[in-house]
Amino acid sequence: MAVVGMTGVDVVRGQNHLLRGVEWTVEADHRWVVLGPNGAGKTTLLQLAAAQLHPTRGEVRLLGETLGAVDVFELRPRIGLTSAALAQRIAPGETTGDIVVSAGYAVVGRWRERYDVHDLTRAGMLMQQWGIAQYAHRPFGTLSEGERKRTQIARALMPDPELLLLDEPGAGLDLGGREDLVARLSDLAQYHYAPAQVLVTHHVEEIPPGYTHAMLLRDGEVVTAGAADDVLTDEALSDTFGLSLSLTRTAGRFTARRVGGPGAR
């Protein structure tokens, strides 16, 4: 069963086509990266996959259900999501441990819940995995940006989702924070029992080794999509970003540089 299936999907707001004619299938063992410039439609695509948005036209199927024919409040707990918008909902005074464990109850932070041993054990394991166990009693507002990003991912994984969506997890990180995050995401990508994963980014340097598929978006349309080795090419990347680019891959990591001067294609 496909985890995500989109057929002929358009998203229109006023006179603006945010997405046009999207065809996309994500299988359970896929790890996708979605690349494109600002305004390409990447976040809109992720909102569809998170059951937070319905298409204007076309069909979106998530985890065997069709949007528009399913209660999204039953579907969303099966999907893990990290994004800047969700991070803004976390109170600075909430502790890291409460932020992670409360995800099993679809709330942000502890209120009146009483967690059982299984919940606390899983939260502890995830915090250890994402390098934040030592901050379990620290307020969210005192964490570094990298620690906050890893807290959000641990929280997204707490309910054991079938699909994990990561909206620009590397945004705002310094070099050390980015490299730590990419290494941990690479480990997750190669873990047999991990959920299907979709990572949105502007930067090829943030693609973790182990990601199997790629989609390139520009102006709301899919430039190309498929196996990462076939999609991530000089020509496709240049078409997507509108300038001449050279892509290099070393030890599973990508870098891109401009070829020629300003305006060169």
Short mmCIF file of C-alpha atoms in Angstrom, two decimals:
data_model
loop_
_atom_site.label_atom_id
_atom_site.label_comp_id
_atom_site.label_asym_id
_atom_site.label_seq_id
_atom_site.Cartn_x
_atom_site.Cartn_y
_atom_site.Cartn_z
CA MET A 1 0.00 0.00 0.00
CA ALA A 2 1.29 3.45 -0.93
CA VAL A 3 1.71 5.78 2.03
CA VAL A 4 1.04 8.87 -0.12
CA GLY A 5 -0.65 8.98 -3.50
CA MET A 6 -1.46 12.16 -5.42
CA THR A 7 -3.22 12.14 -8.78
CA GLY A 8 -3.77 15.27 -10.87
CA VAL A 9 -3.50 17.51 -7.82
CA ASP A 10 -3.99 21.26 -8.14
CA VAL A 11 -4.04 23.75 -5.28
CA VAL A 12 -5.41 27.17 -6.25
CA ARG A 13 -5.71 30.25 -4.03
CA GLY A 14 -7.39 33.17 -5.77
CA GLN A 15 -5.58 33.53 -9.09
CA ASN A 16 -2.50 31.69 -7.86
CA HIS A 17 -1.72 28.08 -8.70
CA LEU A 18 0.30 26.89 -5.70
CA LEU A 19 0.49 23.37 -7.16
CA ARG A 20 -0.43 22.20 -10.63
CA GLY A 21 -0.91 18.65 -11.94
CA VAL A 22 1.07 16.86 -9.22
CA GLU A 23 1.44 13.09 -9.59
CA TRP A 24 3.30 11.48 -6.70
CA THR A 25 3.56 8.13 -4.94
CA VAL A 26 5.43 7.45 -1.70
CA GLU A 27 5.86 3.82 -0.64
CA ALA A 28 6.46 2.68 2.93
CA ASP A 29 10.20 2.12 2.39
CA HIS A 30 10.79 5.40 0.54
CA ARG A 31 12.81 8.33 1.86
CA TRP A 32 12.03 11.41 -0.25
CA VAL A 33 13.70 14.80 -0.45
CA VAL A 34 11.68 17.63 -2.03
CA LEU A 35 13.86 20.42 -3.42
CA GLY A 36 12.98 23.74 -4.97
CA PRO A 37 13.37 27.51 -4.66
CA ASN A 38 11.22 29.73 -2.47
CA GLY A 39 7.61 29.77 -3.63
CA ALA A 40 7.92 26.48 -5.50
CA GLY A 41 5.06 24.84 -3.58
CA LYS A 42 7.08 22.62 -1.25
CA THR A 43 5.27 23.56 1.95
CA THR A 44 1.88 23.29 0.22
CA LEU A 45 2.81 19.78 -0.90
CA LEU A 46 3.73 18.88 2.67
CA GLN A 47 0.46 20.32 4.00
CA LEU A 48 -1.43 17.98 1.67
CA ALA A 49 0.64 15.02 2.85
CA ALA A 50 -0.04 16.03 6.47
CA ALA A 51 -3.82 16.10 5.92
CA GLN A 52 -3.82 19.80 6.77
CA LEU A 53 -4.98 20.95 3.36
CA HIS A 54 -7.38 19.62 0.72
CA PRO A 55 -6.64 19.89 -3.01
CA THR A 56 -8.65 22.18 -5.25
CA ARG A 57 -8.68 19.44 -7.86
CA GLY A 58 -7.40 15.89 -8.00
CA GLU A 59 -7.12 13.13 -5.43
CA VAL A 60 -4.88 12.76 -2.38
CA ARG A 61 -4.64 9.36 -0.69
CA LEU A 62 -2.88 9.05 2.66
CA LEU A 63 -2.26 5.75 4.46
CA GLY A 64 -4.99 4.04 2.45
CA GLU A 65 -7.56 6.82 2.97
CA THR A 66 -8.78 9.50 0.57
CA LEU A 67 -8.85 13.13 1.69
CA GLY A 68 -12.43 14.32 1.68
CA ALA A 69 -13.74 10.87 2.58
CA VAL A 70 -12.02 10.39 5.95
CA ASP A 71 -11.97 12.14 9.32
CA VAL A 72 -8.61 13.93 9.22
CA PHE A 73 -8.51 14.04 13.02
CA GLU A 74 -8.24 10.25 13.00
CA LEU A 75 -5.65 10.32 10.22
CA ARG A 76 -3.28 12.98 11.56
CA PRO A 77 -2.03 11.01 14.60
CA ARG A 78 -0.60 8.48 12.13
CA ILE A 79 1.55 11.22 10.56
CA GLY A 80 4.56 12.84 12.25
CA LEU A 81 5.26 16.44 11.23
CA THR A 82 7.91 19.02 12.09
CA SER A 83 7.69 22.61 10.87
CA ALA A 84 8.39 26.17 11.95
CA ALA A 85 4.65 26.74 12.45
CA LEU A 86 4.40 23.83 14.88
CA ALA A 87 7.49 24.99 16.76
CA GLN A 88 5.82 28.35 17.38
CA ARG A 89 3.02 26.57 19.25
CA ILE A 90 5.44 25.21 21.86
CA ALA A 91 5.55 27.37 24.99
CA PRO A 92 9.14 28.39 25.88
CA GLY A 93 8.63 27.16 29.45
CA GLU A 94 7.63 23.60 28.51
CA THR A 95 10.34 21.08 29.32
CA THR A 96 11.89 18.96 26.61
CA GLY A 97 10.68 15.74 28.22
CA ASP A 98 7.07 16.93 28.42
CA ILE A 99 7.13 18.16 24.83
CA VAL A 100 8.20 14.73 23.59
CA VAL A 101 6.03 12.47 25.77
CA SER A 102 2.85 14.54 25.35
CA ALA A 103 2.85 13.88 21.59
CA GLY A 104 1.37 10.46 22.33
CA TYR A 105 -1.75 12.31 23.50
CA ALA A 106 -1.82 14.81 20.61
CA VAL A 107 -1.17 17.77 22.92
CA VAL A 108 1.80 20.10 23.31
CA GLY A 109 3.22 19.88 26.82
CA ARG A 110 1.94 18.24 29.98
CA TRP A 111 -1.44 19.27 31.36
CA ARG A 112 -3.32 16.69 33.40
CA GLU A 113 -2.11 13.57 31.64
CA ARG A 114 -0.52 10.76 33.59
CA TYR A 115 1.90 8.79 31.47
CA ASP A 116 2.45 5.09 31.81
CA VAL A 117 5.80 3.31 31.86
CA HIS A 118 5.61 2.54 28.13
CA ASP A 119 5.17 6.23 27.24
CA LEU A 120 8.01 7.36 29.48
CA THR A 121 10.32 4.60 28.25
CA ARG A 122 9.65 5.42 24.58
CA ALA A 123 10.13 9.14 25.18
CA GLY A 124 13.42 8.44 26.96
CA MET A 125 14.62 6.24 24.10
CA LEU A 126 13.77 8.89 21.51
CA MET A 127 15.44 11.66 23.48
CA GLN A 128 18.56 9.50 23.76
CA GLN A 129 18.46 8.75 20.02
CA TRP A 130 18.20 12.44 19.14
CA GLY A 131 20.81 13.64 21.61
CA ILE A 132 18.50 15.58 23.94
CA ALA A 133 18.16 13.20 26.92
CA GLN A 134 20.36 15.44 29.06
CA TYR A 135 17.92 18.30 28.45
CA ALA A 136 14.78 16.44 29.58
CA HIS A 137 14.11 18.96 32.36
CA ARG A 138 15.29 22.03 30.46
CA PRO A 139 12.72 24.58 29.21
CA PHE A 140 12.32 24.58 25.43
CA GLY A 141 13.14 28.29 25.29
CA THR A 142 16.65 27.70 26.67
CA LEU A 143 17.67 25.16 24.02
CA SER A 144 19.84 25.92 21.01
CA GLU A 145 18.22 25.91 17.58
CA GLY A 146 19.68 22.48 16.82
CA GLU A 147 18.41 21.07 20.11
CA ARG A 148 14.95 22.48 19.40
CA LYS A 149 14.90 20.87 15.95
CA ARG A 150 15.89 17.50 17.40
CA THR A 151 13.25 17.84 20.13
CA GLN A 152 10.60 18.39 17.46
CA ILE A 153 11.70 15.30 15.54
CA ALA A 154 11.68 13.16 18.69
CA ARG A 155 8.19 14.47 19.41
CA ALA A 156 7.03 13.70 15.85
CA LEU A 157 8.26 10.10 16.25
CA MET A 158 6.67 9.59 19.67
CA PRO A 159 3.31 8.22 18.38
CA ASP A 160 5.21 5.75 16.12
CA PRO A 161 3.85 7.32 12.90
CA GLU A 162 3.62 5.61 9.53
CA LEU A 163 4.79 8.76 7.73
CA LEU A 164 7.30 11.39 8.89
CA LEU A 165 7.25 14.84 7.26
CA LEU A 166 10.15 17.24 7.86
CA ASP A 167 9.67 20.82 6.66
CA GLU A 168 13.12 22.41 6.33
CA PRO A 169 14.59 20.84 9.47
CA GLY A 170 17.99 22.36 8.74
CA ALA A 171 16.77 25.97 8.54
CA GLY A 172 18.59 28.28 10.92
CA LEU A 173 21.24 25.76 11.97
CA ASP A 174 24.94 26.51 12.10
CA LEU A 175 27.40 24.14 10.42
CA GLY A 176 27.81 21.89 13.47
CA GLY A 177 24.08 21.71 14.10
CA ARG A 178 23.37 20.90 10.47
CA GLU A 179 25.95 18.14 10.29
CA ASP A 180 24.72 16.56 13.52
CA LEU A 181 21.13 16.62 12.25
CA VAL A 182 22.02 15.19 8.83
CA ALA A 183 23.93 12.32 10.47
CA ARG A 184 20.98 11.46 12.72
CA LEU A 185 18.50 11.68 9.85
CA SER A 186 20.76 9.41 7.80
CA ASP A 187 20.71 6.83 10.61
CA LEU A 188 16.91 7.04 10.73
CA ALA A 189 16.61 6.73 6.95
CA GLN A 190 18.56 3.47 7.00
CA TYR A 191 16.66 1.97 9.95
CA HIS A 192 14.48 -0.85 8.59
CA TYR A 193 11.51 -0.16 10.87
CA ALA A 194 11.47 3.62 10.42
CA PRO A 195 8.43 5.26 8.82
CA ALA A 196 8.33 6.57 5.28
CA GLN A 197 10.04 9.98 5.24
CA VAL A 198 9.66 13.20 3.26
CA LEU A 199 12.15 16.03 3.83
CA VAL A 200 11.71 19.49 2.32
CA THR A 201 14.77 21.68 1.81
CA HIS A 202 16.33 24.36 -0.40
CA HIS A 203 19.82 22.93 -0.07
CA VAL A 204 21.33 19.73 -1.50
CA GLU A 205 23.87 19.82 1.35
CA GLU A 206 21.04 18.91 3.74
CA ILE A 207 20.10 15.66 1.96
CA PRO A 208 20.96 12.79 4.32
CA PRO A 209 22.71 9.71 2.92
CA GLY A 210 20.15 6.94 2.64
CA TYR A 211 17.43 9.06 1.04
CA THR A 212 16.17 7.06 -1.90
CA HIS A 213 13.98 9.42 -3.94
CA ALA A 214 13.83 13.08 -4.93
CA MET A 215 11.29 15.52 -6.30
CA LEU A 216 12.24 18.86 -7.85
CA LEU A 217 9.55 21.57 -7.77
CA ARG A 218 9.41 24.92 -9.53
CA ASP A 219 6.46 27.33 -9.73
CA GLY A 220 4.08 24.73 -8.36
CA GLU A 221 4.95 22.07 -10.94
CA VAL A 222 7.04 18.94 -10.69
CA VAL A 223 10.19 19.34 -12.79
CA THR A 224 11.10 15.68 -12.25
CA ALA A 225 10.64 13.01 -9.59
CA GLY A 226 11.89 9.50 -9.01
CA ALA A 227 14.96 7.64 -7.79
CA ALA A 228 17.44 10.13 -6.31
CA ASP A 229 20.30 8.94 -8.53
CA ASP A 230 18.22 9.71 -11.64
CA VAL A 231 16.70 13.00 -10.47
CA LEU A 232 19.65 14.76 -8.83
CA THR A 233 21.60 15.83 -11.91
CA ASP A 234 23.25 19.06 -13.06
CA GLU A 235 20.61 19.60 -15.74
CA ALA A 236 17.56 18.96 -13.55
CA LEU A 237 18.89 21.09 -10.70
CA SER A 238 19.75 23.92 -13.11
CA ASP A 239 16.25 23.83 -14.60
CA THR A 240 14.72 23.90 -11.12
CA PHE A 241 16.69 26.83 -9.72
CA GLY A 242 17.02 28.80 -12.95
CA LEU A 243 20.81 29.01 -13.12
CA SER A 244 23.67 26.83 -14.26
CA LEU A 245 24.67 24.47 -11.44
CA SER A 246 27.23 21.71 -11.04
CA LEU A 247 26.36 18.95 -8.57
CA THR A 248 29.01 16.90 -6.79
CA ARG A 249 28.47 13.78 -4.67
CA THR A 250 31.08 12.62 -2.17
CA ALA A 251 30.55 9.80 0.36
CA GLY A 252 26.79 10.04 -0.11
CA ARG A 253 26.65 13.84 0.42
CA PHE A 254 25.83 16.45 -2.21
CA THR A 255 27.20 19.91 -2.87
CA ALA A 256 26.17 22.33 -5.62
CA ARG A 257 28.00 25.30 -7.07
CA ARG A 258 27.21 27.83 -9.74
CA VAL A 259 28.93 27.50 -13.10
CA GLY A 260 29.82 30.78 -14.79
CA GLY A 261 28.98 34.32 -13.75
CA PRO A 262 25.67 36.02 -12.91
CA GLY A 263 22.91 35.09 -15.33
CA ALA A 264 24.80 32.10 -16.72
CA ARG A 265 22.69 29.13 -17.75
#
